[in-house]
Short mmCIF file of C-alpha atoms and ligand atoms in Angstrom, two decimals:
data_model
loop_
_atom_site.label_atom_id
_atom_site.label_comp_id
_atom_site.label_asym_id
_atom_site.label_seq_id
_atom_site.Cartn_x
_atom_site.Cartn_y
_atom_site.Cartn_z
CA UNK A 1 -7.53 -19.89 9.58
CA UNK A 2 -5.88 -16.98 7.61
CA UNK A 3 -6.20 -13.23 9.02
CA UNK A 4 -5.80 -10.02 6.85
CA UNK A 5 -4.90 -7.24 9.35
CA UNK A 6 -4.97 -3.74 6.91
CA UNK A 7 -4.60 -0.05 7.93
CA UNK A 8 -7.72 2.14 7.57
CA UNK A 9 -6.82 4.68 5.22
CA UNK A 10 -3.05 4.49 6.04
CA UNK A 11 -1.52 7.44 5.04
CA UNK A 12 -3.94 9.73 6.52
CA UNK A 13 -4.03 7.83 9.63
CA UNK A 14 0.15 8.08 9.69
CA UNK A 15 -0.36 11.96 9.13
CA UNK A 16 -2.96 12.13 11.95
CA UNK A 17 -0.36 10.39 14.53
CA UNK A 18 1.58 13.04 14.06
CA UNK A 19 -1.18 15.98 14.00
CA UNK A 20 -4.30 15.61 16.34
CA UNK A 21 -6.02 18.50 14.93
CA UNK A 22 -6.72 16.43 11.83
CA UNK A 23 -9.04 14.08 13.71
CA UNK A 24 -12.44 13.93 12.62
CA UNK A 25 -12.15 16.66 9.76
CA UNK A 26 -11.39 15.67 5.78
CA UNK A 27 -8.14 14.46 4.94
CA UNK A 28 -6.55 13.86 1.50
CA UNK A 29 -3.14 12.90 0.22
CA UNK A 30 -1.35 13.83 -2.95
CA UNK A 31 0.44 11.62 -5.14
CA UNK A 32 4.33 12.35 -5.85
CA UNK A 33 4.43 16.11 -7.20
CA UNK A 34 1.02 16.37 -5.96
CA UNK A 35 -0.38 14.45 -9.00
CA UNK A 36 -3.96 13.55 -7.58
CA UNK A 37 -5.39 11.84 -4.89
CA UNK A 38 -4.00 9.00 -3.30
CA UNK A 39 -5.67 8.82 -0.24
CA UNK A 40 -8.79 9.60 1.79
CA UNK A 41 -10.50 9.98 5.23
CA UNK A 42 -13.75 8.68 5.52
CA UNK A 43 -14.55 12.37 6.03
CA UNK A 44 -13.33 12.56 2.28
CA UNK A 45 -14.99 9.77 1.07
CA UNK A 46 -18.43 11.03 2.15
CA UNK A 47 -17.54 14.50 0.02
CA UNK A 48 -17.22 12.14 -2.79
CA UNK A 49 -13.42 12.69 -3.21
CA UNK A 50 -12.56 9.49 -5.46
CA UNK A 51 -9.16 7.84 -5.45
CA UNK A 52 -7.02 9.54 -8.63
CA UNK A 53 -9.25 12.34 -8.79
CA UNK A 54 -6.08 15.12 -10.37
CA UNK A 55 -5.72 17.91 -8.02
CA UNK A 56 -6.90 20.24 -10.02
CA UNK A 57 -10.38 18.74 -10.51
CA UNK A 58 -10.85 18.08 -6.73
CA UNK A 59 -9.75 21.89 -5.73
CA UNK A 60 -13.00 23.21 -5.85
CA UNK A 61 -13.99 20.46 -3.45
CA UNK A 62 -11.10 21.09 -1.22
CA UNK A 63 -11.61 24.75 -0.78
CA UNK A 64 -15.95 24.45 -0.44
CA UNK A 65 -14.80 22.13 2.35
CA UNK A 66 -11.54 23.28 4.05
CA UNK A 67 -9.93 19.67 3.18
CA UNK A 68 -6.66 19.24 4.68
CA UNK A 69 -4.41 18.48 1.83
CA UNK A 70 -1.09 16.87 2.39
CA UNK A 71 1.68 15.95 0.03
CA UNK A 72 2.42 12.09 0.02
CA UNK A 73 5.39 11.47 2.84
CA UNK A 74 6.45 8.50 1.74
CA UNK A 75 9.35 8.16 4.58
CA UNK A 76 7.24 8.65 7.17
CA UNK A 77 4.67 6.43 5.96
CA UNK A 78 7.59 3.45 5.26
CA UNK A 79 8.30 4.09 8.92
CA UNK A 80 5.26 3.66 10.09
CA UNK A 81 4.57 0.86 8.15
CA UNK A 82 7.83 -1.00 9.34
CA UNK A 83 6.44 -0.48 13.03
CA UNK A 84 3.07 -1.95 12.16
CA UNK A 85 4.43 -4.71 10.59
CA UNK A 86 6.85 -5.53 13.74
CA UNK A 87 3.78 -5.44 15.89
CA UNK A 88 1.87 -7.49 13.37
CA UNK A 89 4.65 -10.22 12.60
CA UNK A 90 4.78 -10.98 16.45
CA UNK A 91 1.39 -11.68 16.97
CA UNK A 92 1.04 -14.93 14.67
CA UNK A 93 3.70 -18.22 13.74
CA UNK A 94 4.11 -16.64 10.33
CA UNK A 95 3.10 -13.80 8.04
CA UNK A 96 2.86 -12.79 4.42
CA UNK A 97 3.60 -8.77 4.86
CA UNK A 98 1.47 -8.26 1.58
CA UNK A 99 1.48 -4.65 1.23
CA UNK A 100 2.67 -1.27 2.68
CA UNK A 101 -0.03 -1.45 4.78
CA UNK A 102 -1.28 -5.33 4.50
CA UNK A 103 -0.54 -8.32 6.18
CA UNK A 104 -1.41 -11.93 6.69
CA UNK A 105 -1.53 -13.90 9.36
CA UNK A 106 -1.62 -17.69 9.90
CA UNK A 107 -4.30 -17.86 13.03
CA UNK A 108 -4.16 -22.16 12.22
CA UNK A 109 -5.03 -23.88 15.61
CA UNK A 110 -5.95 -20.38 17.45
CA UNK A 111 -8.27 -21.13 20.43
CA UNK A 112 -10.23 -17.86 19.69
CA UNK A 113 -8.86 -16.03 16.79
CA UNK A 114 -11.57 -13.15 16.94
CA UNK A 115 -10.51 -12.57 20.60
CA UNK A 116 -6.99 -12.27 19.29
CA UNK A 117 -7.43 -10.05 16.59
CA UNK A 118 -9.42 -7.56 18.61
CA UNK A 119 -6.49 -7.76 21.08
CA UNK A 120 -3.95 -7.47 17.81
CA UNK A 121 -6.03 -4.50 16.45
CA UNK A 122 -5.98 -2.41 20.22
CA UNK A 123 -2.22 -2.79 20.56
CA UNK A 124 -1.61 -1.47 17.27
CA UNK A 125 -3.96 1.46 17.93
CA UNK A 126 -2.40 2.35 21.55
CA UNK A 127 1.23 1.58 20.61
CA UNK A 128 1.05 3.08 17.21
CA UNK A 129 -2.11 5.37 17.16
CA UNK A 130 -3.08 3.35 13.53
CA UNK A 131 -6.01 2.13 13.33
CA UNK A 132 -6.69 -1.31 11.57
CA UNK A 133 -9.15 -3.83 10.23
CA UNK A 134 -8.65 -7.60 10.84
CA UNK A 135 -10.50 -10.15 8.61
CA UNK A 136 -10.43 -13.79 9.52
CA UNK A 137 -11.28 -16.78 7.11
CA UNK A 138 -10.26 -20.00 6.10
CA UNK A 139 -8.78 -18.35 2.74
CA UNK A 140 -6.91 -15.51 1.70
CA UNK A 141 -9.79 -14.33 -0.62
CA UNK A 142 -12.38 -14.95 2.18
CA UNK A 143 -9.92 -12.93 4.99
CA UNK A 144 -9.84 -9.80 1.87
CA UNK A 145 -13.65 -9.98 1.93
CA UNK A 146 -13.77 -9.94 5.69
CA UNK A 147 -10.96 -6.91 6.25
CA UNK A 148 -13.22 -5.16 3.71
CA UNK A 149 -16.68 -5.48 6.10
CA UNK A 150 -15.10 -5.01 9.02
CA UNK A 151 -14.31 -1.59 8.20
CA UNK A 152 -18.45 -0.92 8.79
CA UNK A 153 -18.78 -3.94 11.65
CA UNK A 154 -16.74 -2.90 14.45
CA UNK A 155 -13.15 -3.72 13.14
CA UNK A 156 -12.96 -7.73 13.42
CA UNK A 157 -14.92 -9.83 11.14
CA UNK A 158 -14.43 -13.82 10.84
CA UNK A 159 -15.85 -15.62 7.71
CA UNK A 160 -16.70 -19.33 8.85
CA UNK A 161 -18.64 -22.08 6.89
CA UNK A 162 -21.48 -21.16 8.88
CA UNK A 163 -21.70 -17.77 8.23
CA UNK A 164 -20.51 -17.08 4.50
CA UNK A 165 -23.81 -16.54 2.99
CA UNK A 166 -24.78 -13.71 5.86
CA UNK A 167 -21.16 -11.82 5.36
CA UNK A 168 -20.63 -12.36 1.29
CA UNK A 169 -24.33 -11.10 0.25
CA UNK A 170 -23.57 -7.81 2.22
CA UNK A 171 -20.78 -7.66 0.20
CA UNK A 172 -20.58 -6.08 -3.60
CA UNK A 173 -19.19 -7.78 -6.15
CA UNK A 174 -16.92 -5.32 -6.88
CA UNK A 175 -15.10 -5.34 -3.49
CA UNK A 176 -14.09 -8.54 -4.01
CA UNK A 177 -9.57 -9.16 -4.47
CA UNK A 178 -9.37 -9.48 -7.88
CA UNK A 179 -12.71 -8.37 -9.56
CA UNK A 180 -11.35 -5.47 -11.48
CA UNK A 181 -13.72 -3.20 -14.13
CA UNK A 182 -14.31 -5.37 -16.94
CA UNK A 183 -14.89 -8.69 -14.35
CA UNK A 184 -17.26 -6.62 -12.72
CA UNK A 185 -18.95 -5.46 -16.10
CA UNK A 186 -19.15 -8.92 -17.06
CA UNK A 187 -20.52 -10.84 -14.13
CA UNK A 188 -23.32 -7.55 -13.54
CA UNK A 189 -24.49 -8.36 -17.05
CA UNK A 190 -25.11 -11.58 -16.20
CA UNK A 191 -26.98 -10.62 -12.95
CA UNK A 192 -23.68 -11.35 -10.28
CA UNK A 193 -23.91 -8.12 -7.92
CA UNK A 194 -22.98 -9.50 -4.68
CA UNK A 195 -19.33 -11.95 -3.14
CA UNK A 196 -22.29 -14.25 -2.73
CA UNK A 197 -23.59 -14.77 -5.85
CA UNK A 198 -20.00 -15.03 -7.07
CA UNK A 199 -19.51 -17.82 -4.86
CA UNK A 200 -22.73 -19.74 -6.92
CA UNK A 201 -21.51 -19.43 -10.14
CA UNK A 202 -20.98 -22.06 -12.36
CA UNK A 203 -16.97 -23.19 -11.80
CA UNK A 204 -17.33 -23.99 -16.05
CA UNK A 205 -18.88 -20.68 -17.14
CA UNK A 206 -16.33 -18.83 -15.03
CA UNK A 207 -13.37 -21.22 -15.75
CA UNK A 208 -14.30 -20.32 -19.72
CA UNK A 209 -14.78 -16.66 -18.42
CA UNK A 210 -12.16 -15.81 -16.52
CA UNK A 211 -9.88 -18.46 -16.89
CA UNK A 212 -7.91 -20.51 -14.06
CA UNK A 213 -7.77 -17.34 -12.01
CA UNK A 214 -11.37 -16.75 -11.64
CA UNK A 215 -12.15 -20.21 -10.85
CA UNK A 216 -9.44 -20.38 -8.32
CA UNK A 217 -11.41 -17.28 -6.96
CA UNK A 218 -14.30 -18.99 -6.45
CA UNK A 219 -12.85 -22.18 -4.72
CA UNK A 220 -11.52 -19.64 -2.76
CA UNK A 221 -14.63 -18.10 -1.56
CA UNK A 222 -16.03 -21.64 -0.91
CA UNK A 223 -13.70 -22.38 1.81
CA UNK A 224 -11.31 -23.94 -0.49
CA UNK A 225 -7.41 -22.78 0.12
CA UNK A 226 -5.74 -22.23 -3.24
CA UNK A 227 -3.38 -19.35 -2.17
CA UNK A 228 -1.04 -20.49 0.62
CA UNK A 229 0.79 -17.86 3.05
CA UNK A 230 4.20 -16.78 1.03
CA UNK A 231 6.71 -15.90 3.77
CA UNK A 232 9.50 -15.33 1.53
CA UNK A 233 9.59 -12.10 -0.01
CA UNK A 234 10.75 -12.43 -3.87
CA UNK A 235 13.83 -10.49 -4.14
CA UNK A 236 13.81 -7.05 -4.96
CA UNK A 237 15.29 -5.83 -8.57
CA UNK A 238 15.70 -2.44 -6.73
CA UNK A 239 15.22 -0.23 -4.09
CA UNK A 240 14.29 2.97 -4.46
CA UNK A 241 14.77 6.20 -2.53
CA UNK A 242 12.49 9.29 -3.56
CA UNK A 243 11.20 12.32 -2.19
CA UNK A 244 10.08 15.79 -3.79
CA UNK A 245 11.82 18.99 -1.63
CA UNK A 246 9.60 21.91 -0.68
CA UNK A 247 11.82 24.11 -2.31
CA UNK A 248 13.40 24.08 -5.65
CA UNK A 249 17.41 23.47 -4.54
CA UNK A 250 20.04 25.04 -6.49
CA UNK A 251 23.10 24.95 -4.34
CA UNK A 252 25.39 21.73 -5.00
CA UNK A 253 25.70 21.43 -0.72
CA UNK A 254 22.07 21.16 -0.14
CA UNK A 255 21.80 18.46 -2.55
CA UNK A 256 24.66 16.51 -1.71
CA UNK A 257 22.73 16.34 2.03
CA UNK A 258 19.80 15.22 0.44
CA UNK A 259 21.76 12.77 -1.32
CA UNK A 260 23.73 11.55 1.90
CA UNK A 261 20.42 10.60 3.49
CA UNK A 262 19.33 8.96 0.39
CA UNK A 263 22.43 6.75 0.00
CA UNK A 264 21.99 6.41 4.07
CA UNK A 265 18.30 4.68 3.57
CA UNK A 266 19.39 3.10 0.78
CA UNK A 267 21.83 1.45 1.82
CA UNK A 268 20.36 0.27 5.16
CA UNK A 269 17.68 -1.48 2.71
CA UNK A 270 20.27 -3.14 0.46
CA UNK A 271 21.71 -4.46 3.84
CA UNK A 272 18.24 -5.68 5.36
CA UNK A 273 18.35 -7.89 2.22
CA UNK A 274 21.61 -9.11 2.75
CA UNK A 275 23.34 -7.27 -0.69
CA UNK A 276 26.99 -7.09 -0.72
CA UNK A 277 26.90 -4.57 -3.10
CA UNK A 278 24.73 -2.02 -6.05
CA UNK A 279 24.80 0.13 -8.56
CA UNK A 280 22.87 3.38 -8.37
CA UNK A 281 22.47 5.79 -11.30
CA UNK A 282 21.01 9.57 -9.67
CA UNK A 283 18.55 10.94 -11.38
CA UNK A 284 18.62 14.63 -11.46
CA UNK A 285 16.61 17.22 -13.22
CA UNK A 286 19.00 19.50 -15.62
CA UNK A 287 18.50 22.83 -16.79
CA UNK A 288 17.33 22.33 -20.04
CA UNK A 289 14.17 20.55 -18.87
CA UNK A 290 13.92 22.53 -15.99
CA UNK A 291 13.86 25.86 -18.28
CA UNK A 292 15.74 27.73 -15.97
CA UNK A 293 19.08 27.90 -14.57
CA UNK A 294 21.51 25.38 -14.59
CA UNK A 295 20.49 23.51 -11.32
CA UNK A 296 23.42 21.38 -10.88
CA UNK A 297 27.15 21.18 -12.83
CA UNK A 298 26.67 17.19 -13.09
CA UNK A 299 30.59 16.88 -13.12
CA UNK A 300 31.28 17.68 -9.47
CA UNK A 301 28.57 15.60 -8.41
CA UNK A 302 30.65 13.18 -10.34
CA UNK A 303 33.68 13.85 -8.44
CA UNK A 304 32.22 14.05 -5.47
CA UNK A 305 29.89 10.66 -5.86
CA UNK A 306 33.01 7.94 -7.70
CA UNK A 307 30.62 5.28 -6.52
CA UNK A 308 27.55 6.74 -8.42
CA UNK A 309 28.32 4.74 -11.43
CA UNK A 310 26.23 6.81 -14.09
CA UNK A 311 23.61 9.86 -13.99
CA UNK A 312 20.78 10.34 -16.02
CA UNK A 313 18.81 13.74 -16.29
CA UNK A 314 14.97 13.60 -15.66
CA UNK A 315 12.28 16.35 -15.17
CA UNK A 316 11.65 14.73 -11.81
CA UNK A 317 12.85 14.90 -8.23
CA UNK A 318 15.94 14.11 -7.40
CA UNK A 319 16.08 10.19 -6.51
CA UNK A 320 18.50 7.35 -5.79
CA UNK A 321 17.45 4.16 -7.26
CA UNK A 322 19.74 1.29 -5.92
CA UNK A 323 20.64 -2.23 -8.18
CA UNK A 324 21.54 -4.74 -5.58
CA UNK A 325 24.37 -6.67 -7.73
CA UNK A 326 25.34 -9.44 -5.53
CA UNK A 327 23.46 -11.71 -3.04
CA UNK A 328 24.85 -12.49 0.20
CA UNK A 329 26.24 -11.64 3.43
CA UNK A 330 28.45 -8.68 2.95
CA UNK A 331 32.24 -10.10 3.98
MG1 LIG B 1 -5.46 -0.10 3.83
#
């Protein structure tokens, strides 16, 4: 058996850890510079706030209902994330850390693996204060469609052979991994609206449909594994360290902390994956895009950065992107 364990609405939860008084009242987060919407409480998502909404259309919203609006805090959720995943990674033989806040487990040979998901799912919420979902199926498709209804059936759902018909006709079509727009379009105009009825179609009419992929899909759903657990991680082209400041900064020592704490992160990551060394160009926003006054004379941050090995000026915040050059234990 495969489990998907999945935060509920992870970056408001990690902002509620920190901030009891946001329990139980709307919470939204803002993409980087406060874009749109990125995520939602299920307070939210009953006022109809829709993921991407742009701020400004969902401000009328937030003010008729005294939303709590956060800016996305990407460090702290990366933190919290890392913690879950800890917690997570010891409580099966192996895991496929999917997503930020995704994971799957191999439960193969588990006595009870409901039992030990529920147990899983209340040490992450007393250790951590997160809470999660845990889906449990034979395949990876089937354990996505079971995290997604036990979000509304008490936190632990497990797909079996006996069972699939009850679970997959509660679930839309729609909510099933991989059916994006047009997929959905498609199969509703040809009278699909539920996992289930998925699951019947034709493997020829979908193979001619939606190609290997969508047939794959439905061997999926009918117990068949096509998708195995992928423990390694590819390896990473780069790692990035970003963050928007509160406050526009102009003086040259306030960024060079920033920056300190950037290379810091950064190059704890390129460690984890074992990089002897990187490149990193700094991106920095410069006057003439800014429209106001120079922000930063790029030549002592030059001087004071040798290692930086080139700087590029973009209208956005100030970031360290880091090119791991060579793989391997650092000598
Ligand atoms: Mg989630």
């Amino acid at each position: 058996m495969i489990a998907l364990a999945d935060g509920n609405n992870f970056y408001c939860s990690c902002e509620r850890v920190f901030n009891p008084t946001l329990e139980g009242v709307p919470v939204v987060v803002l993409s980087n510079n406060d874009g749109c919407v990125v995520a939602r409480s299920e307070e939210a998502k009953a006022l109809g706030f829709e993921m991407g909404t742009p701020e400004f259309q969902a401000r009328e919203l937030i003010e008729t209902h005294g939303v709590r609006v956060f800016s996305s805090n990407y460090t702290l959720y990366g933190d919290m994330s890392r913690r879950m995943m800890e917690l997570l990674t010891a409580s099966a033989p192996a895991t496929e850390i999917y997503s930020i806040d995704e994971c799957f487990l191999d439960y193969t040979g588990m006595a009870d693996p409901e039992e030990h998901a529920r147990r899983t799912r209340e040490q992450v919420r007393q250790w951590l204060g997160l809470p999660i979902c845990i889906g449990i199926a034979a395949t990876k498709t089937l354990a996505k469609a079971a995290n997604k209804l036990a979000k509304h059936n008490g936190g632990v759902v497990m797909i079996t052979a006996d069972n699939t018909e009850e679970w997959l006709t509660k679930l839309p079509l729609d909510k099933l991994w991989g059916i994006g727009r047009a997929h959905d379009r498609r199969l509703r105009a040809r009278g699909f609206r539920t996992a289930w009825d998925f699951h019947q179609a034709d493997p020829a009419w979908v193979r001619k449909h939606m190609g290997v992929v969508g047939e794959r899909m439905v061997r999926e759903l009918q117990g068949i594994a096509c998708l195995s657990l992928e423990e390694v991680q590819p390896d990473r082209q780069n790692v990035c360290c970003a963050k928007s400041f509160g406050t526009r900064l102009t003086e040259l020592r306030d960024i060079e902390e920033a920056l300190a704490n950037y290379v810091n992160t950064s190059a704890g990551r390129v460690r984890a994956r074992c990089c002897s060394s990187a490149s990193a160009p700094l991106r920095l926003p410069n006057s003439s895009e800014t429209g106001s006054q120079p922000m930063l004379d790029q030549r002592p941050a030059i001087r004071s950065y040798p290692h930086v090995r080139c700087l590029t000026f973009r209208p956005a915040p100030a970031a360290l992107f880091v090119r791991p050059l060579h793989t391997g234990l650092p000598s």
